Short mmCIF file of C-alpha atoms in Angstrom, two decimals:
data_model
loop_
_atom_site.label_atom_id
_atom_site.label_comp_id
_atom_site.label_asym_id
_atom_site.label_seq_id
_atom_site.Cartn_x
_atom_site.Cartn_y
_atom_site.Cartn_z
CA MET A 1 -2.91 13.67 9.69
CA ARG A 2 -3.57 12.98 6.08
CA SER A 3 -6.75 14.51 4.32
CA GLN A 4 -8.02 11.48 3.49
CA THR A 5 -11.33 10.59 5.49
CA TRP A 6 -11.57 7.61 7.80
CA PHE A 7 -13.77 5.99 5.55
CA ASP A 8 -11.56 6.06 2.42
CA ALA A 9 -8.47 5.20 4.60
CA ALA A 10 -10.21 2.16 5.90
CA LYS A 11 -11.25 1.07 2.58
CA ARG A 12 -7.60 1.68 1.31
CA CYS A 13 -6.09 -0.29 4.37
CA GLN A 14 -8.85 -3.08 4.07
CA ASP A 15 -8.23 -3.46 0.23
CA SER A 16 -4.62 -3.50 0.77
CA GLY A 17 -4.75 -5.89 3.80
CA SER A 18 -2.63 -3.26 6.10
CA ALA A 19 -3.11 -3.06 9.82
CA TYR A 20 -5.46 0.08 11.39
CA ALA A 21 -7.49 1.11 14.13
CA LEU A 22 -11.09 2.52 13.65
CA VAL A 23 -11.59 4.91 16.50
CA THR A 24 -15.20 6.08 17.45
CA ILE A 25 -16.39 8.53 20.05
CA LEU A 26 -19.50 6.51 21.51
CA GLY A 27 -20.32 9.30 24.05
CA CYS A 28 -19.69 12.61 25.46
CA THR A 29 -20.80 14.79 28.26
CA GLY A 30 -19.88 18.60 28.81
CA SER A 31 -17.85 20.55 26.35
CA THR A 32 -15.64 18.33 24.07
CA PRO A 33 -13.92 18.81 21.09
CA ARG A 34 -15.94 16.65 18.81
CA ASP A 35 -19.56 14.70 18.87
CA ASN A 36 -20.76 11.32 19.24
CA SER A 37 -20.14 9.11 16.38
CA SER A 38 -17.17 10.89 15.28
CA LYS A 39 -14.37 8.80 14.20
CA MET A 40 -10.74 8.52 12.93
CA VAL A 41 -8.40 6.07 11.45
CA ILE A 42 -4.76 5.22 12.50
CA THR A 43 -2.13 3.31 11.06
CA ALA A 44 1.41 2.98 12.42
CA ASP A 45 2.93 5.81 10.77
CA SER A 46 -0.16 7.72 9.45
CA THR A 47 -3.81 9.18 10.94
CA TYR A 48 -6.98 10.16 8.80
CA ASP A 49 -9.71 12.48 10.05
CA THR A 50 -9.74 13.36 13.58
CA ILE A 51 -11.53 13.08 16.88
CA GLY A 52 -10.77 16.62 17.96
CA GLY A 53 -7.24 16.75 17.93
CA GLY A 54 -5.42 17.93 21.34
CA HIS A 55 -4.22 15.51 23.98
CA LEU A 56 -7.06 13.26 23.45
CA GLU A 57 -6.15 12.44 19.98
CA PHE A 58 -2.79 12.22 20.94
CA VAL A 59 -3.23 9.71 23.92
CA VAL A 60 -5.89 7.51 21.59
CA THR A 61 -3.40 7.40 18.72
CA ASN A 62 -0.96 5.93 20.99
CA LYS A 63 -2.79 3.72 22.63
CA ALA A 64 -3.94 2.64 19.23
CA ARG A 65 -0.37 2.15 17.80
CA GLU A 66 0.27 0.23 20.85
CA LEU A 67 -2.72 -2.30 20.17
CA LEU A 68 -1.49 -2.26 16.67
CA THR A 69 1.72 -3.93 17.35
CA ALA A 70 -0.07 -7.26 18.44
CA ASN A 71 -1.30 -7.77 15.14
CA GLU A 72 -4.69 -8.82 16.19
CA ASP A 73 -8.26 -7.92 15.88
CA SER A 74 -9.46 -6.27 19.05
CA GLN A 75 -11.82 -3.99 20.47
CA GLN A 76 -11.59 -1.62 23.82
CA ILE A 77 -13.74 0.70 25.24
CA HIS A 78 -11.93 4.31 26.88
CA HIS A 79 -13.25 6.43 29.04
CA PHE A 80 -11.43 10.35 29.45
CA PRO A 81 -12.17 12.68 31.72
CA LEU A 82 -10.65 15.70 29.43
CA GLY A 83 -9.94 18.08 32.08
CA ALA A 84 -9.10 15.97 35.35
CA SER A 85 -6.80 13.34 33.06
CA LEU A 86 -6.00 15.04 30.04
CA GLY A 87 -5.62 18.69 31.16
CA GLN A 88 -8.01 19.77 28.22
CA CYS A 89 -9.72 23.43 28.88
CA CYS A 90 -12.62 21.97 27.47
CA GLY A 91 -13.39 20.06 30.69
CA GLY A 92 -16.12 17.63 29.51
CA SER A 93 -15.62 13.65 28.88
CA ALA A 94 -15.17 11.33 26.20
CA THR A 95 -15.59 7.64 25.57
CA VAL A 96 -13.99 6.00 23.22
CA LEU A 97 -14.10 2.83 21.33
CA ILE A 98 -10.56 1.83 19.65
CA GLU A 99 -11.15 -1.34 17.21
CA THR A 100 -8.37 -2.72 15.69
CA PHE A 101 -7.68 -4.76 12.68
CA GLY A 102 -4.41 -6.71 11.96
CA ALA A 103 -2.54 -7.06 8.79
CA CYS A 104 -3.70 -9.76 6.72
CA ARG A 105 -1.50 -12.85 7.33
CA PHE A 106 -2.67 -14.86 4.10
CA HIS A 107 0.56 -14.15 2.06
CA ILE A 108 0.98 -15.30 -1.32
CA GLY A 109 4.47 -15.63 -3.45
CA LEU A 110 3.17 -15.66 -6.79
CA PHE A 111 6.11 -16.43 -9.35
CA GLY A 112 5.38 -15.82 -13.03
CA ALA A 113 3.02 -13.51 -15.07
CA GLY A 114 1.74 -16.11 -18.09
CA HIS A 115 -1.60 -16.38 -19.02
CA VAL A 116 -2.36 -18.67 -15.57
CA ALA A 117 -1.11 -15.83 -13.26
CA LYS A 118 -2.84 -13.55 -15.14
CA GLU A 119 -6.25 -15.04 -14.59
CA LEU A 120 -5.44 -16.19 -10.96
CA ILE A 121 -4.64 -12.27 -10.02
CA LYS A 122 -8.16 -11.44 -11.17
CA ILE A 123 -9.37 -13.90 -8.39
CA LEU A 124 -6.88 -13.29 -5.60
CA GLY A 125 -7.33 -9.63 -5.96
CA ALA A 126 -11.02 -9.95 -4.67
CA LEU A 127 -9.81 -12.00 -1.66
CA PRO A 128 -8.72 -10.95 1.93
CA CYS A 129 -5.16 -11.84 0.77
CA ARG A 130 -1.78 -10.19 0.07
CA VAL A 131 0.10 -11.17 -2.89
CA SER A 132 3.75 -10.25 -4.07
CA TRP A 133 3.20 -11.02 -7.97
CA ILE A 134 6.98 -11.70 -9.35
CA ASP A 135 8.52 -11.84 -12.86
CA PRO A 136 11.49 -10.76 -14.74
CA ARG A 137 9.48 -9.33 -17.57
CA PRO A 138 7.78 -6.40 -17.11
CA GLU A 139 6.06 -6.02 -20.04
CA LEU A 140 3.94 -8.87 -18.92
CA PHE A 141 2.25 -6.95 -15.97
CA PRO A 142 -0.83 -5.67 -16.42
CA GLU A 143 -0.83 -1.60 -16.29
CA THR A 144 -3.70 -1.64 -13.18
CA MET A 145 -3.27 -3.95 -10.17
CA PRO A 146 -5.50 -4.71 -7.41
CA ALA A 147 -4.97 -3.14 -4.29
CA ASN A 148 -3.46 -6.07 -2.40
CA VAL A 149 -1.05 -6.87 -5.35
CA THR A 150 2.67 -5.80 -5.19
CA LYS A 151 4.52 -6.14 -8.56
CA ILE A 152 7.99 -7.42 -8.02
CA VAL A 153 10.28 -7.20 -11.48
CA SER A 154 13.54 -9.14 -10.71
CA GLU A 155 15.92 -10.75 -12.91
CA GLU A 156 16.70 -13.66 -10.51
CA PRO A 157 13.20 -14.08 -9.02
CA GLN A 158 14.55 -17.09 -6.79
CA TYR A 159 16.21 -14.59 -4.56
CA GLU A 160 12.76 -13.15 -3.66
CA ILE A 161 11.87 -16.19 -1.92
CA ALA A 162 13.82 -15.71 1.10
CA SER A 163 12.36 -12.22 2.11
CA LEU A 164 8.90 -13.72 2.03
CA PRO A 165 7.21 -13.60 5.62
CA ALA A 166 6.97 -17.28 7.40
CA GLY A 167 3.60 -18.85 6.55
CA SER A 168 3.59 -17.61 3.07
CA ASP A 169 2.05 -19.80 0.12
CA ILE A 170 3.97 -20.23 -2.73
CA LEU A 171 2.86 -20.54 -6.38
CA ILE A 172 5.60 -21.47 -9.22
CA LEU A 173 3.69 -20.86 -12.70
CA THR A 174 6.66 -19.47 -14.51
CA HIS A 175 7.23 -20.23 -18.65
CA ASN A 176 10.94 -21.80 -17.74
CA HIS A 177 11.41 -25.16 -16.21
CA ALA A 178 14.94 -24.39 -15.03
CA LEU A 179 13.45 -21.57 -13.14
CA ASP A 180 10.69 -23.37 -11.81
CA PHE A 181 13.59 -25.89 -10.39
CA GLU A 182 15.67 -22.91 -8.84
CA LEU A 183 12.39 -21.65 -7.35
CA SER A 184 11.28 -25.10 -6.26
CA MET A 185 14.82 -25.42 -4.40
CA ALA A 186 14.76 -21.80 -2.57
CA ALA A 187 11.23 -22.67 -1.81
CA LEU A 188 12.70 -25.67 0.56
CA ASP A 189 15.42 -23.74 1.67
CA HIS A 190 13.20 -21.05 3.40
CA GLY A 191 11.82 -24.11 5.69
CA GLN A 192 8.71 -22.09 6.84
CA LEU A 193 6.37 -21.69 3.97
CA ARG A 194 2.79 -23.25 4.59
CA HIS A 195 2.34 -23.88 1.41
CA ILE A 196 4.41 -24.75 -2.28
CA GLY A 197 2.65 -25.34 -5.42
CA LEU A 198 4.27 -26.25 -8.95
CA ILE A 199 2.73 -26.25 -12.05
CA GLY A 200 3.08 -28.82 -14.51
CA SER A 201 2.17 -32.42 -15.50
CA ASP A 202 2.66 -35.57 -13.71
CA THR A 203 5.66 -36.14 -15.60
CA LYS A 204 7.05 -32.88 -14.64
CA ALA A 205 6.52 -33.71 -11.14
CA GLU A 206 8.39 -37.09 -11.26
CA ARG A 207 11.53 -35.54 -12.88
CA PHE A 208 11.45 -32.69 -10.42
CA VAL A 209 11.24 -35.26 -7.38
CA LYS A 210 14.19 -36.99 -8.95
CA ARG A 211 16.07 -33.91 -9.18
CA LEU A 212 15.85 -32.53 -6.06
CA ALA A 213 16.71 -35.66 -4.17
CA HIS A 214 19.98 -35.72 -6.04
CA ARG A 215 20.44 -32.43 -4.72
CA GLY A 216 20.20 -33.76 -1.18
CA TYR A 217 16.66 -32.97 -0.66
CA SER A 218 14.86 -35.62 1.77
CA GLU A 219 11.51 -37.12 0.88
CA GLU A 220 9.70 -35.32 3.62
CA GLN A 221 11.05 -32.18 2.10
CA ILE A 222 10.05 -33.00 -1.38
CA ALA A 223 6.57 -33.97 -0.43
CA THR A 224 6.03 -30.46 0.69
CA ILE A 225 5.81 -29.44 -3.29
CA LYS A 226 2.54 -30.23 -4.35
CA SER A 227 2.50 -31.03 -8.08
CA PRO A 228 0.56 -30.31 -10.26
CA VAL A 229 -0.71 -27.61 -8.17
CA GLY A 230 -4.87 -26.99 -7.90
CA LEU A 231 -7.62 -29.31 -6.79
CA ALA A 232 -8.07 -32.46 -8.27
CA GLU A 233 -11.72 -32.20 -8.23
CA VAL A 234 -11.65 -28.73 -10.73
CA PRO A 235 -10.57 -30.32 -13.93
CA GLY A 236 -9.74 -28.21 -17.24
CA LYS A 237 -6.84 -26.88 -19.10
CA LEU A 238 -8.12 -23.24 -19.79
CA PRO A 239 -5.86 -20.59 -17.92
CA MET A 240 -9.24 -19.56 -15.84
CA GLU A 241 -10.22 -23.20 -15.07
CA VAL A 242 -6.64 -23.97 -14.03
CA ALA A 243 -6.87 -20.68 -11.94
CA VAL A 244 -9.98 -21.49 -10.31
CA SER A 245 -8.55 -24.44 -9.11
CA ILE A 246 -5.33 -23.05 -7.94
CA ALA A 247 -7.60 -20.89 -6.06
CA GLY A 248 -9.92 -23.12 -4.83
CA GLU A 249 -6.94 -24.89 -3.16
CA LEU A 250 -5.51 -21.78 -1.59
CA ILE A 251 -8.94 -20.73 0.00
CA ALA A 252 -9.33 -24.70 1.42
CA ILE A 253 -5.99 -24.68 2.87
CA GLN A 254 -6.43 -20.86 4.42
CA ASN A 255 -9.75 -22.10 6.00
CA SER A 256 -8.62 -25.17 7.41
CA ASP A 257 -6.18 -23.25 9.66
CA LYS A 258 -8.54 -20.75 10.94
CA GLN A 259 -9.69 -21.81 14.61
CA THR A 260 -12.98 -23.10 14.82
CA GLU A 261 -14.28 -20.57 17.79
CA VAL A 262 -13.28 -16.71 17.06
CA ARG A 263 -14.76 -14.25 19.52
CA ARG A 264 -16.47 -11.61 17.54
CA GLY A 265 -16.65 -8.32 19.12
CA LEU A 266 -17.54 -7.27 22.67
CA ALA A 267 -19.74 -9.14 24.64
CA TRP A 268 -22.86 -6.97 26.12
CA LYS A 269 -21.94 -7.82 29.35
CA ASP A 270 -18.30 -6.12 28.69
CA ILE A 271 -19.92 -3.29 27.47
CA LYS A 272 -21.97 -2.84 30.34
CA GLN A 273 -19.47 -3.36 32.79
CA GLU A 274 -17.17 -0.79 30.95
CA LEU A 275 -19.78 1.99 30.71
CA GLY A 276 -21.97 1.29 33.77
CA GLY A 277 -24.93 1.26 31.30
CA GLU A 278 -28.38 -0.70 31.52
CA VAL A 279 -29.10 -3.62 28.94
CA ASP A 280 -32.62 -3.55 27.84
CA ASN A 281 -33.90 -7.29 26.07
CA GLN A 282 -35.87 -5.83 23.31
CA GLU A 283 -38.16 -7.49 20.45
CA GLN A 284 -35.43 -6.55 17.73
CA GLY A 285 -32.33 -7.19 19.81
CA TYR A 286 -30.68 -5.50 22.66
CA ARG A 287 -30.38 -1.94 23.73
CA LEU A 288 -27.52 -0.69 25.54
CA LYS A 289 -28.88 2.60 27.62
CA LEU A 290 -25.52 4.89 28.33
CA ASP A 291 -27.48 7.44 30.58
CA SER A 292 -25.28 7.18 33.20
CA LEU A 293 -21.78 7.91 31.69
CA PRO A 294 -19.38 9.06 34.30
CA THR A 295 -18.23 12.28 33.94
CA GLU A 296 -15.32 14.69 35.13
CA ASN A 297 -16.92 15.08 38.36
CA ASN A 298 -18.55 11.64 38.52
CA ALA A 299 -21.82 13.09 38.15
CA PRO A 300 -24.85 11.33 36.11
CA SER A 301 -25.04 12.79 32.64
CA SER A 302 -28.54 14.24 31.23
CA ASP A 303 -27.54 12.86 27.69
CA GLU A 304 -28.43 9.55 26.83
CA SER A 305 -27.02 7.38 23.93
CA THR A 306 -27.89 4.30 22.68
CA LEU A 307 -26.11 1.25 21.14
CA THR A 308 -28.25 -1.55 19.35
CA ASN A 309 -27.39 -5.09 18.11
CA ILE A 310 -29.91 -6.60 16.07
CA ASP A 311 -29.34 -10.10 15.09
#
């Protein structure tokens, strides 16, 4: 377990787009290692903070990592009689919420570290995405990077494309037309990219179409390259104006791929079924009474915890 608090760890994972699980003790009866609302963060290879250690934390950590392999957002509630099922001498019971947050699938390969790329990073660094920023000139990268940006210095950037994950968006913004062409071919050869954007004029785009066709690429393949990159509705030639246009196009593509209907959290009837509580309709929302949490001996607890949702 690392010394970083669960709050700092969750923020770091969120900022970097890494997968993690947030564990919360919803309720406890009898003698337990930690009290209600204790939290910890679990990643594939680390844990931060604690819900008390021992076999409970061991079982919860393994369960959370099992859920993380699906790389999906999910919520599950589990009840643990510490003596009967986990063999802990404290003998109480705990009800635990495990929330998993999948790694960000919005991945961008940004090639070039010129004026437009530097302005674009300012925008992408504030968006829920992961960026691989690639250029052969280390001196052009800023000293500090946003948490979701990985700097890659490569003498031959075109060879970095093959290692980018399927579904990535590629932005070709380099200073060298010959390198742009090599990157364009490597992007087409990848075959599993969602979007390929190439900066430049209409004349450059037409020249690249002819050269790619001469290299044997089909019309369908060549048409997957968007050049000039960016939204036509956002004009301008200043680096920040071009960056806003490119970022706007990426955001539009990302949102068009999202499902129209997303389940948000646990339904109240599911929580009631999991915990055996009562759901009361209040003027300001709903209140779930956990006044009958099962104990090790299946006896009602005198403790009462509440979970509210105000819409």
